[in-house]
C-alpha cells in the first residue's frame, strides 16, 4: 500500500477476502518428490513380468528371456529337464528371435505371450492345460494351437489346471480343465485347444484377466468384473454359490466405483478399485479377504484400512493369502501365514492388511505375484525378493527353508535384472491405470464438476465455479450471483431481498431498510412506494400500510396512525377518511368508525359519542339516527333499550306503546309471546285457569265437543277413547266391549266368546259345535269335518278319535265306525275311512302286523285273517303257520302236504319232505316216524319185510308165519321154520323154474332189506345235521335224487321172472330251492304239490 523501498521480504496488502495466489502442482501425490522428478515409476499392475505358481516362480528378464525356479516335476520350469531348481534358471528358447512379453504360472504349468502375440506353454499337460491339442507334459516352451485367424494375445493368466488369454479384439480364449465351468464356454468339459468363452455382454470386452484355482475373472472395459467357474465359496462374487459356466457379472463394487485391476486366488478374488481401495469376496476362513473377519463373502466387500492416507496400486492373490503394493511402494499382506507367506516376520494369521518387513533400504515394489504358499515381488531396481514356503526351492534363494521376511533370490544372471514395466509411460507422474489421459504428459486428471487442475484437482474457490469436467481453471461468479461454498459447479442467484453488485462474490447483500427486491439475481434494491414501508433489511417485498394507518411519502420504514374522528379502511393508503354520520370513533389509528350501539343514535358526522333512546322507544339496529316506538303486543319500560319486550305467553296487548299486557281468559290461551289477541281452546281441549299459554288435551276416556271449554266429558258405556285431545268417543268394535264409563280402551272378547255388534258392553259364548280360538272375534267358527265340540264357549274343537269320524261341519258329536272296522288316524271325515280291523284292536289291518291277533305277524301267517281269540303256539298251531289246528282253516296241521283227514301222522314232521325223506306207503308219515313203513299191519321192528309189498295186510291167509312178508310174493319160508319151502324145490319143468325164481327173489329181498336199513340210518343222521338247502351255500344246485328201488322194481329187472302187477307208489319226495315240493313215483313218473293236490309233470 506504500511506495517505499523494502530491503527484506514484506507481505503485500490483502489480495481480497479469501483470495490467494494460485500455486503450481509440484507434489500432487504428497510423496515428497516433486512431480518433475516423480515420473516413469516402475509398476506392473497386470503381473506381466513375474508370476508365481503352486510352488514355482518365473520372471521375464530385461533382455526378454525367462528365468524360473522351484518345483519342476512336470517340466514347469521349461529348462528341458524335470529337476527342481532352488535358484533361477533360464527356460529353453521360445523360437528363433522370439522373446516373452508376458508370463503366467499355473499350478503345475507355465505360459507366456511372445513378442509376436502368440502363446507358448510348458509343464503339466493333463486336461489340455498347455492348449496344444494334446495332454502330454512338456519341459520346453511349446506353442499353443491357433488363437483364431489373425488373432493374437494381449494378456494371459493361468489357474490351477487351466489358462485364459485376452485376445487383441477384447475376447477371451481359455483351455485346460473345465470341470467347474472355468473355461467359460457354457460347458464343463476340459479343452486341449484354445476355446472362446461365451459372450462377456453386449458390446463388452476384457481389459484384464486372472485365473484362480478353479475359477476365472475378467476386468471389462467399463470397469465392471465378470467371473465364471467354481462358485461354491462365493468366489464369483455374484451373491450366490452356484458354479457358472459362462461369464457372470459380480454384484456391485460400490456406488460409482469401478475396478482397475483383478486377481483370482485359490477360492477367493480381489479387485483394485478406481478409488485405490480394495474389494474382496469368496472364501474367508483364513482372513484372506482382509475385512477383519473370517466369514465367507458372496459379494464384493471392502478390506480394512490400508493405513492412514494409503491406497493400493497393485493386487495379487495366492492360495489362501493376499498382498497389495501401496501407493508409497510398500507391500501389505493378509490371510494364512503358517509358512511366513505374509512376510511380516511372523507366522500368525492376519485378518486385516499388515505391512511386510522391509523390502530393503530405499527399495519399493514394482511388481507382485503370489503363489500357492509363497510370495514374490520385483523391486524398483529389477531385483526379485520372495518369502513364505521354501520347499522345492520356491523362494529361489538357493535353499528350501521357509522365510517369513522378504528375501532376495539368487542372481538372475550376470548383469541381468527382471524386466521393469513403466507404470507412467507418458511421464506425467501418474501411474497409467490411474491416469485419465494416458499418453498425455501435460495432463493426467479429468477433474469432476466443481474442481479444476491438470495433475491434481482443486475445489473451485468461494465466489467461483467449474461447470464442466476436465477444466484447468475456475470461473468467477457473475454480478447478481454468488457462491459461498468451495467445489461448486455453478453460482447461486442472489435471493429475493438481496443483491450482488460485483463479480466473484462469496456472499449476497441484504436490501437496506425502506428498500426491497422481489426478483432473484439482481444487482440493486427498490425504494418502498407511498402507502408502503419496509421495516427490516433483506426484504423481498414492501409492506402495505395497515388499516388505520397511512403514508404519503416513499422510501419509508413505517406508517402514520389515522387521527381521532378519522379512519383508514384499506391497506396501502396515503390519506385518512373522516367518520360518516351515524358513526363515531374516539380512538386514533383505527381502520373504521364505530356504529352507534343498539338503543342509541348519532345525529351528525364526526361525533365521538352516541345518544340513548328515550322511554317508550327502542332501537334494534346499530348506526341509526332515531329510535322506534314499541309495537302492539310489546312494551318498553326503560330508556336506552335496543329491543321492545314481547308480551309473555298467556298474555296479550291490543294497543301500541304500552307498559304491560293482559292475562288470557279461562277457556282461552296465548301460545306465543308478542300477541295482540287470545285464542279459544280448540275442540278436544279445555282450560279451567286464566293466563295460560296452552289448553289441556281431553284425557283418554274423555272428550270435549266444542271450542272455548273449561272442562272435559267422560265417554259413555260401550264407548271409549284411547287418544288424548279428542272431541268424541269411539264405539267398541265388533269382537270387543266396554262395560264402564270413562274408558280409554275397549276389551277384546275372550277365546270361546265373540260379539257381532259394535258399541256393546259384553260378549256371547260360542255355540256347541263351534269355537273361537282367538280373542277379539266377531263370529264363532264351525268345527270342520273330522272334529266336533259338545260344549259351548270353547276355544277349539276335538278331533275325531281313532275308530270314529265326523262328516258334517259344526258337529257336537262323533260317529263310531261299523263293527270290525277302524280308522288309520284321528280326524276321519267319513265312513269310507273306516277300514277293516279283523281283530277289532283299533288298528286297521292295513297297519296291523297281526290282523287276527294270534301273536304271529301277517308275513309269517298263512291265515292272516283267520280265527280270532286264540294265540299261535305249538299246542294250537303245530306247524306255526298261523292257521289254527283242528279247525276249518288248517287242513294240514304239520304242513307236510298230506291233508289231515288222510294223514296217518297229522302232527308228524313239520313241513314238506326233503329229497332224503321217504313215505314208502304214502300214509302221510315219513318212514323215519312211521312204525309200519309198508302198511302191512306188522310193525317195522318185527317186520322181516319192512318195505315190502304194498296194498295188503298180514293175516294167516297171506302171511302164515306173521313175519310181515307176503307168503306168495316175497316170503320163501312161509312157515318160518328156516327151511325153504321144499315143495317148491322139488318141482321140475315149469315148476322148477318158478321155484328158482322164488329163491332169487328171496335173496334179492334180503339184499334190499340190508340196503334200506343202512340208508335209513344214514338219512336219520343227515336229517339231524343238514337241511336240503344249505344256509352256507344257497346257490348250490341240487342233484336230481335217485329214487330207491322197490321190491317190485327189482323183480321187474329180472327178465326171467313174472311181471308183478301193482299200482304206482311214492319212491322219493323232496323240496327244491324255491320251496316247491316234488316226488318220484314207482312207475317212473314225477309229481309236484300245488298247495291243494299233486299234479303230474
CSV table of N, CA and C in Angstrom, one decimal, residues 626-738:
chain,number,residue,atom,x,y,z
A,626,UNK,N,-82.3,7.7,14.8
A,626,UNK,CA,-83.5,7.9,15.6
A,626,UNK,C,-83.9,6.6,16.2
A,627,UNK,N,-85.0,6.6,17.2
A,627,UNK,CA,-85.5,5.4,17.8
A,627,UNK,C,-86.9,5.1,17.4
A,628,UNK,N,-87.4,3.8,17.6
A,628,UNK,CA,-88.7,3.4,17.1
A,628,UNK,C,-89.6,3.2,18.3
A,629,UNK,N,-91.0,3.5,18.1
A,629,UNK,CA,-92.0,3.2,19.2
A,629,UNK,C,-92.2,1.7,19.4
A,630,UNK,N,-92.5,1.2,20.6
A,630,UNK,CA,-92.8,-0.2,20.8
A,630,UNK,C,-94.1,-0.6,20.1
A,631,UNK,N,-94.1,-1.8,19.5
A,631,UNK,CA,-95.2,-2.3,18.7
A,631,UNK,C,-96.3,-2.8,19.6
A,632,UNK,N,-97.6,-2.9,19.0
A,632,UNK,CA,-98.7,-3.6,19.7
A,632,UNK,C,-98.2,-5.0,20.0
A,633,UNK,N,-98.6,-5.5,21.2
A,633,UNK,CA,-98.2,-6.8,21.7
A,633,UNK,C,-96.8,-6.7,22.3
A,634,UNK,N,-96.3,-5.5,22.4
A,634,UNK,CA,-94.9,-5.3,23.1
A,634,UNK,C,-95.0,-4.2,24.0
A,635,UNK,N,-94.0,-4.0,24.9
A,635,UNK,CA,-93.9,-2.8,25.7
A,635,UNK,C,-92.5,-2.5,26.0
A,636,UNK,N,-92.2,-1.3,26.4
A,636,UNK,CA,-90.8,-0.9,26.7
A,636,UNK,C,-90.9,-0.1,28.0
A,637,UNK,N,-90.2,-0.5,29.0
A,637,UNK,CA,-90.3,0.1,30.4
A,637,UNK,C,-89.3,1.1,30.7
A,638,UNK,N,-88.1,1.0,30.1
A,638,UNK,CA,-87.0,1.9,30.4
A,638,UNK,C,-86.4,2.5,29.2
A,639,UNK,N,-85.4,3.5,29.4
A,639,UNK,CA,-84.8,4.2,28.3
A,639,UNK,C,-83.5,3.3,27.8
A,640,UNK,N,-83.0,3.7,26.6
A,640,UNK,CA,-81.8,3.2,26.1
A,640,UNK,C,-81.9,1.7,25.8
A,641,UNK,N,-83.1,1.3,25.4
A,641,UNK,CA,-83.3,-0.1,25.1
A,641,UNK,C,-83.1,-0.4,23.6
A,642,UNK,N,-82.5,-1.5,23.4
A,642,UNK,CA,-82.3,-1.9,22.0
A,642,UNK,C,-83.4,-2.8,21.4
A,643,UNK,N,-84.2,-3.2,22.3
A,643,UNK,CA,-85.3,-4.1,21.9
A,643,UNK,C,-86.6,-3.7,22.7
A,644,UNK,N,-87.8,-4.0,22.1
A,644,UNK,CA,-89.0,-3.9,22.8
A,644,UNK,C,-89.3,-5.3,23.4
A,645,UNK,N,-90.1,-5.3,24.5
A,645,UNK,CA,-90.3,-6.6,25.2
A,645,UNK,C,-91.7,-7.1,24.8
A,646,UNK,N,-91.7,-8.4,24.3
A,646,UNK,CA,-92.9,-9.0,23.9
A,646,UNK,C,-93.7,-9.5,25.1
A,647,UNK,N,-95.1,-9.4,24.9
A,647,UNK,CA,-96.0,-9.9,26.0
A,647,UNK,C,-95.7,-11.3,26.2
A,648,UNK,N,-95.6,-11.8,27.4
A,648,UNK,CA,-95.2,-13.1,27.7
A,648,UNK,C,-96.3,-14.1,27.3
A,649,UNK,N,-96.0,-15.4,27.2
A,649,UNK,CA,-97.0,-16.4,26.9
A,649,UNK,C,-98.1,-16.3,27.9
A,650,UNK,N,-99.4,-16.5,27.5
A,650,UNK,CA,-100.5,-16.4,28.4
A,650,UNK,C,-101.0,-15.0,28.6
A,651,UNK,N,-100.3,-14.0,27.9
A,651,UNK,CA,-100.8,-12.6,28.0
A,651,UNK,C,-100.8,-12.0,26.6
A,652,UNK,N,-101.5,-10.9,26.4
A,652,UNK,CA,-101.6,-10.2,25.1
A,652,UNK,C,-101.9,-8.7,25.3
A,653,UNK,N,-101.7,-7.9,24.2
A,653,UNK,CA,-101.9,-6.5,24.3
A,653,UNK,C,-102.4,-6.0,23.0
A,654,UNK,N,-103.6,-5.4,23.0
A,654,UNK,CA,-104.2,-4.9,21.7
A,654,UNK,C,-103.6,-3.6,21.3
A,655,UNK,N,-103.1,-2.7,22.2
A,655,UNK,CA,-102.7,-1.4,21.8
A,655,UNK,C,-101.2,-1.3,21.7
A,656,UNK,N,-100.7,-0.2,21.1
A,656,UNK,CA,-99.2,0.0,21.0
A,656,UNK,C,-98.8,0.9,22.1
A,657,UNK,N,-97.5,1.0,22.3
A,657,UNK,CA,-96.9,1.9,23.3
A,657,UNK,C,-97.3,1.7,24.7
A,658,UNK,N,-97.5,0.5,25.1
A,658,UNK,CA,-98.0,0.1,26.4
A,658,UNK,C,-96.8,-0.4,27.2
A,659,UNK,N,-97.1,-0.4,28.6
A,659,UNK,CA,-96.0,-0.9,29.5
A,659,UNK,C,-96.4,-2.2,30.1
A,660,UNK,N,-97.6,-2.8,29.9
A,660,UNK,CA,-97.9,-4.1,30.4
A,660,UNK,C,-98.9,-4.8,29.5
A,661,UNK,N,-99.2,-6.1,29.8
A,661,UNK,CA,-100.1,-7.0,28.9
A,661,UNK,C,-101.2,-7.6,29.8
A,662,UNK,N,-102.3,-8.0,29.1
A,662,UNK,CA,-103.5,-8.6,29.8
A,662,UNK,C,-103.4,-10.1,29.8
A,663,UNK,N,-103.9,-10.8,31.0
A,663,UNK,CA,-103.9,-12.3,31.0
A,663,UNK,C,-105.0,-12.8,30.1
A,664,UNK,N,-104.8,-14.0,29.5
A,664,UNK,CA,-105.8,-14.7,28.7
A,664,UNK,C,-106.9,-15.2,29.6
A,665,UNK,N,-108.2,-15.2,29.1
A,665,UNK,CA,-109.4,-15.7,29.9
A,665,UNK,C,-109.4,-17.2,30.0
A,666,UNK,N,-110.2,-17.8,31.0
A,666,UNK,CA,-110.4,-19.2,31.1
A,666,UNK,C,-111.1,-19.7,29.8
A,667,UNK,N,-110.6,-20.9,29.3
A,667,UNK,CA,-111.1,-21.4,28.1
A,667,UNK,C,-110.4,-20.9,26.9
A,668,UNK,N,-109.4,-20.0,27.2
A,668,UNK,CA,-108.6,-19.4,26.2
A,668,UNK,C,-107.1,-19.6,26.5
A,669,UNK,N,-106.2,-19.2,25.6
A,669,UNK,CA,-104.8,-19.3,25.8
A,669,UNK,C,-104.1,-18.4,24.8
A,670,UNK,N,-102.8,-18.1,25.2
A,670,UNK,CA,-101.9,-17.3,24.3
A,670,UNK,C,-100.6,-18.2,24.2
A,671,UNK,N,-100.4,-18.8,23.1
A,671,UNK,CA,-99.3,-19.8,23.0
A,671,UNK,C,-97.9,-19.2,22.8
A,672,UNK,N,-97.8,-18.0,22.2
A,672,UNK,CA,-96.5,-17.5,22.0
A,672,UNK,C,-96.5,-16.0,22.5
A,673,UNK,N,-95.2,-15.5,22.6
A,673,UNK,CA,-95.1,-14.1,23.1
A,673,UNK,C,-95.5,-13.1,22.0
A,674,UNK,N,-95.7,-11.9,22.4
A,674,UNK,CA,-95.9,-10.8,21.5
A,674,UNK,C,-97.2,-10.9,20.8
A,675,UNK,N,-98.3,-11.4,21.4
A,675,UNK,CA,-99.6,-11.5,20.8
A,675,UNK,C,-100.5,-10.3,21.2
A,676,UNK,N,-101.3,-10.0,20.2
A,676,UNK,CA,-102.3,-8.9,20.4
A,676,UNK,C,-103.7,-9.5,20.6
A,677,UNK,N,-103.9,-10.8,20.6
A,677,UNK,CA,-105.2,-11.4,20.8
A,677,UNK,C,-105.0,-12.7,21.5
A,678,UNK,N,-106.1,-13.2,22.3
A,678,UNK,CA,-106.1,-14.5,22.9
A,678,UNK,C,-106.8,-15.5,22.0
A,679,UNK,N,-106.6,-16.8,22.2
A,679,UNK,CA,-107.1,-17.8,21.3
A,679,UNK,C,-108.0,-18.8,22.1
A,680,UNK,N,-109.2,-19.1,21.5
A,680,UNK,CA,-110.1,-20.1,22.2
A,680,UNK,C,-109.5,-21.5,22.1
A,681,UNK,N,-109.7,-22.3,23.2
A,681,UNK,CA,-109.3,-23.7,23.2
A,681,UNK,C,-110.0,-24.4,22.1
A,682,UNK,N,-109.4,-25.3,21.3
A,682,UNK,CA,-110.0,-26.0,20.2
A,682,UNK,C,-110.8,-27.1,20.7
A,683,UNK,N,-111.7,-27.8,19.8
A,683,UNK,CA,-112.4,-29.0,20.2
A,683,UNK,C,-111.4,-30.0,20.7
A,684,UNK,N,-111.8,-30.8,21.7
A,684,UNK,CA,-110.9,-31.8,22.3
A,684,UNK,C,-109.9,-31.2,23.3
A,685,UNK,N,-109.9,-29.9,23.5
A,685,UNK,CA,-109.1,-29.3,24.5
A,685,UNK,C,-109.9,-28.4,25.4
A,686,UNK,N,-109.4,-28.1,26.6
A,686,UNK,CA,-110.1,-27.2,27.6
A,686,UNK,C,-109.0,-26.6,28.4
A,687,UNK,N,-109.4,-25.5,29.1
A,687,UNK,CA,-108.5,-24.8,30.1
A,687,UNK,C,-109.3,-24.2,31.2
A,688,UNK,N,-109.2,-24.7,32.4
A,688,UNK,CA,-110.0,-24.1,33.5
A,688,UNK,C,-109.4,-22.9,34.1
A,689,UNK,N,-108.1,-22.6,33.8
A,689,UNK,CA,-107.5,-21.4,34.5
A,689,UNK,C,-107.3,-20.3,33.5
A,690,UNK,N,-107.0,-19.0,34.1
A,690,UNK,CA,-106.7,-17.9,33.3
A,690,UNK,C,-105.2,-17.7,33.1
A,691,UNK,N,-104.8,-16.8,32.1
A,691,UNK,CA,-103.4,-16.5,31.9
A,691,UNK,C,-102.6,-17.7,31.5
A,692,UNK,N,-103.1,-18.6,30.7
A,692,UNK,CA,-102.4,-19.8,30.3
A,692,UNK,C,-101.9,-19.7,28.9
A,693,UNK,N,-100.7,-20.4,28.7
A,693,UNK,CA,-100.1,-20.4,27.4
A,693,UNK,C,-100.6,-21.5,26.5
A,694,UNK,N,-101.4,-22.4,27.1
A,694,UNK,CA,-101.9,-23.5,26.2
A,694,UNK,C,-103.1,-24.1,26.9
A,695,UNK,N,-103.8,-24.9,26.1
A,695,UNK,CA,-105.0,-25.6,26.6
A,695,UNK,C,-104.6,-27.1,26.9
A,696,UNK,N,-105.4,-27.7,27.8
A,696,UNK,CA,-105.1,-29.1,28.1
A,696,UNK,C,-105.9,-30.0,27.2
A,697,UNK,N,-105.2,-31.1,26.7
A,697,UNK,CA,-106.0,-32.0,25.8
A,697,UNK,C,-106.9,-32.8,26.7
A,698,UNK,N,-108.1,-33.2,26.2
A,698,UNK,CA,-109.0,-34.0,26.9
A,698,UNK,C,-108.3,-35.3,27.2
A,699,UNK,N,-108.5,-35.9,28.4
A,699,UNK,CA,-107.8,-37.1,28.7
A,699,UNK,C,-108.3,-38.3,27.9
A,700,UNK,N,-107.5,-39.4,27.9
A,700,UNK,CA,-108.0,-40.6,27.3
A,700,UNK,C,-109.2,-41.1,28.1
A,701,UNK,N,-110.3,-41.5,27.4
A,701,UNK,CA,-111.6,-41.8,28.1
A,701,UNK,C,-112.5,-40.7,28.2
A,702,UNK,N,-112.1,-39.5,27.7
A,702,UNK,CA,-112.9,-38.3,27.8
A,702,UNK,C,-112.9,-37.6,26.4
A,703,UNK,N,-113.8,-36.5,26.3
A,703,UNK,CA,-113.8,-35.8,25.1
A,703,UNK,C,-114.3,-34.4,25.4
A,704,UNK,N,-114.0,-33.4,24.4
A,704,UNK,CA,-114.5,-32.0,24.5
A,704,UNK,C,-115.1,-31.7,23.1
A,705,UNK,N,-116.4,-31.5,23.1
A,705,UNK,CA,-117.1,-31.5,21.8
A,705,UNK,C,-117.1,-30.1,21.2
A,706,UNK,N,-116.9,-29.0,21.9
A,706,UNK,CA,-116.9,-27.6,21.3
A,706,UNK,C,-115.7,-26.8,21.8
A,707,UNK,N,-115.5,-25.6,21.1
A,707,UNK,CA,-114.3,-24.8,21.5
A,707,UNK,C,-114.6,-24.0,22.7
A,708,UNK,N,-113.5,-23.4,23.3
A,708,UNK,CA,-113.6,-22.5,24.4
A,708,UNK,C,-114.2,-23.1,25.7
A,709,UNK,N,-113.9,-24.4,25.9
A,709,UNK,CA,-114.5,-25.1,27.1
A,709,UNK,C,-113.4,-25.1,28.2
A,710,UNK,N,-114.0,-25.1,29.4
A,710,UNK,CA,-113.2,-25.1,30.6
A,710,UNK,C,-113.2,-26.5,31.3
A,711,UNK,N,-113.9,-27.5,30.7
A,711,UNK,CA,-114.0,-28.8,31.3
A,711,UNK,C,-114.1,-29.9,30.2
A,712,UNK,N,-113.8,-31.2,30.6
A,712,UNK,CA,-113.9,-32.3,29.7
A,712,UNK,C,-115.1,-33.3,30.1
A,713,UNK,N,-115.6,-34.2,29.2
A,713,UNK,CA,-116.8,-35.1,29.4
A,713,UNK,C,-116.3,-36.5,29.3
A,714,UNK,N,-116.8,-37.4,30.3
A,714,UNK,CA,-116.4,-38.8,30.3
A,714,UNK,C,-117.1,-39.6,29.2
A,715,UNK,N,-116.4,-40.6,28.5
A,715,UNK,CA,-117.1,-41.4,27.5
A,715,UNK,C,-118.1,-42.3,28.1
A,716,UNK,N,-119.3,-42.6,27.5
A,716,UNK,CA,-120.4,-43.4,28.0
A,716,UNK,C,-120.0,-44.9,27.9
A,717,UNK,N,-120.8,-45.8,28.6
A,717,UNK,CA,-120.5,-47.3,28.5
A,717,UNK,C,-120.7,-47.7,27.0
A,718,UNK,N,-119.9,-48.7,26.6
A,718,UNK,CA,-120.0,-49.1,25.2
A,718,UNK,C,-119.1,-48.3,24.3
A,719,UNK,N,-118.6,-47.2,24.8
A,719,UNK,CA,-117.7,-46.3,24.0
A,719,UNK,C,-116.4,-46.2,24.8
A,720,UNK,N,-115.3,-45.7,24.0
A,720,UNK,CA,-114.0,-45.5,24.7
A,720,UNK,C,-113.3,-44.5,23.8
A,721,UNK,N,-112.2,-44.0,24.4
A,721,UNK,CA,-111.3,-43.1,23.7
A,721,UNK,C,-109.9,-43.3,24.1
A,722,UNK,N,-109.0,-43.9,23.3
A,722,UNK,CA,-107.7,-44.2,23.7
A,722,UNK,C,-106.7,-43.1,23.5
A,723,UNK,N,-107.1,-42.0,22.7
A,723,UNK,CA,-106.2,-40.9,22.5
A,723,UNK,C,-106.6,-39.7,23.4
A,724,UNK,N,-105.6,-38.8,23.5
A,724,UNK,CA,-105.9,-37.5,24.2
A,724,UNK,C,-106.3,-36.5,23.2
A,725,UNK,N,-107.0,-35.5,23.7
A,725,UNK,CA,-107.4,-34.3,22.9
A,725,UNK,C,-108.5,-34.7,21.8
A,726,UNK,N,-109.4,-35.5,22.1
A,726,UNK,CA,-110.4,-35.9,21.1
A,726,UNK,C,-111.8,-35.2,21.5
A,727,UNK,N,-112.5,-34.9,20.4
A,727,UNK,CA,-113.8,-34.3,20.5
A,727,UNK,C,-115.0,-35.2,20.6
A,728,UNK,N,-114.7,-36.5,20.5
A,728,UNK,CA,-115.8,-37.5,20.6
A,728,UNK,C,-115.2,-38.9,21.0
A,729,UNK,N,-116.1,-39.9,21.4
A,729,UNK,CA,-115.6,-41.2,21.8
A,729,UNK,C,-115.9,-42.2,20.7
A,730,UNK,N,-115.2,-43.3,20.7
A,730,UNK,CA,-115.4,-44.4,19.7
A,730,UNK,C,-116.2,-45.5,20.3
A,731,UNK,N,-117.2,-46.1,19.4
A,731,UNK,CA,-117.9,-47.3,19.8
A,731,UNK,C,-117.0,-48.4,19.9
A,732,UNK,N,-117.3,-49.3,20.9
A,732,UNK,CA,-116.5,-50.6,20.9
A,732,UNK,C,-116.6,-51.3,19.6
A,733,UNK,N,-115.6,-51.9,19.1
A,733,UNK,CA,-115.6,-52.6,17.8
A,733,UNK,C,-116.3,-53.9,18.0
A,734,UNK,N,-116.8,-54.5,16.8
A,734,UNK,CA,-117.3,-55.9,16.9
A,734,UNK,C,-116.2,-56.8,17.4
A,735,UNK,N,-116.5,-57.7,18.3
A,735,UNK,CA,-115.4,-58.6,18.9
A,735,UNK,C,-114.9,-57.9,20.1
A,736,UNK,N,-115.4,-56.7,20.5
A,736,UNK,CA,-114.9,-56.0,21.7
A,736,UNK,C,-116.1,-55.5,22.5
A,737,UNK,N,-115.8,-55.1,23.8
A,737,UNK,CA,-116.9,-54.5,24.6
A,737,UNK,C,-116.3,-53.5,25.5
A,738,UNK,N,-117.1,-52.5,26.1
A,738,UNK,CA,-116.7,-51.6,27.1
A,738,UNK,C,-117.8,-51.6,28.2
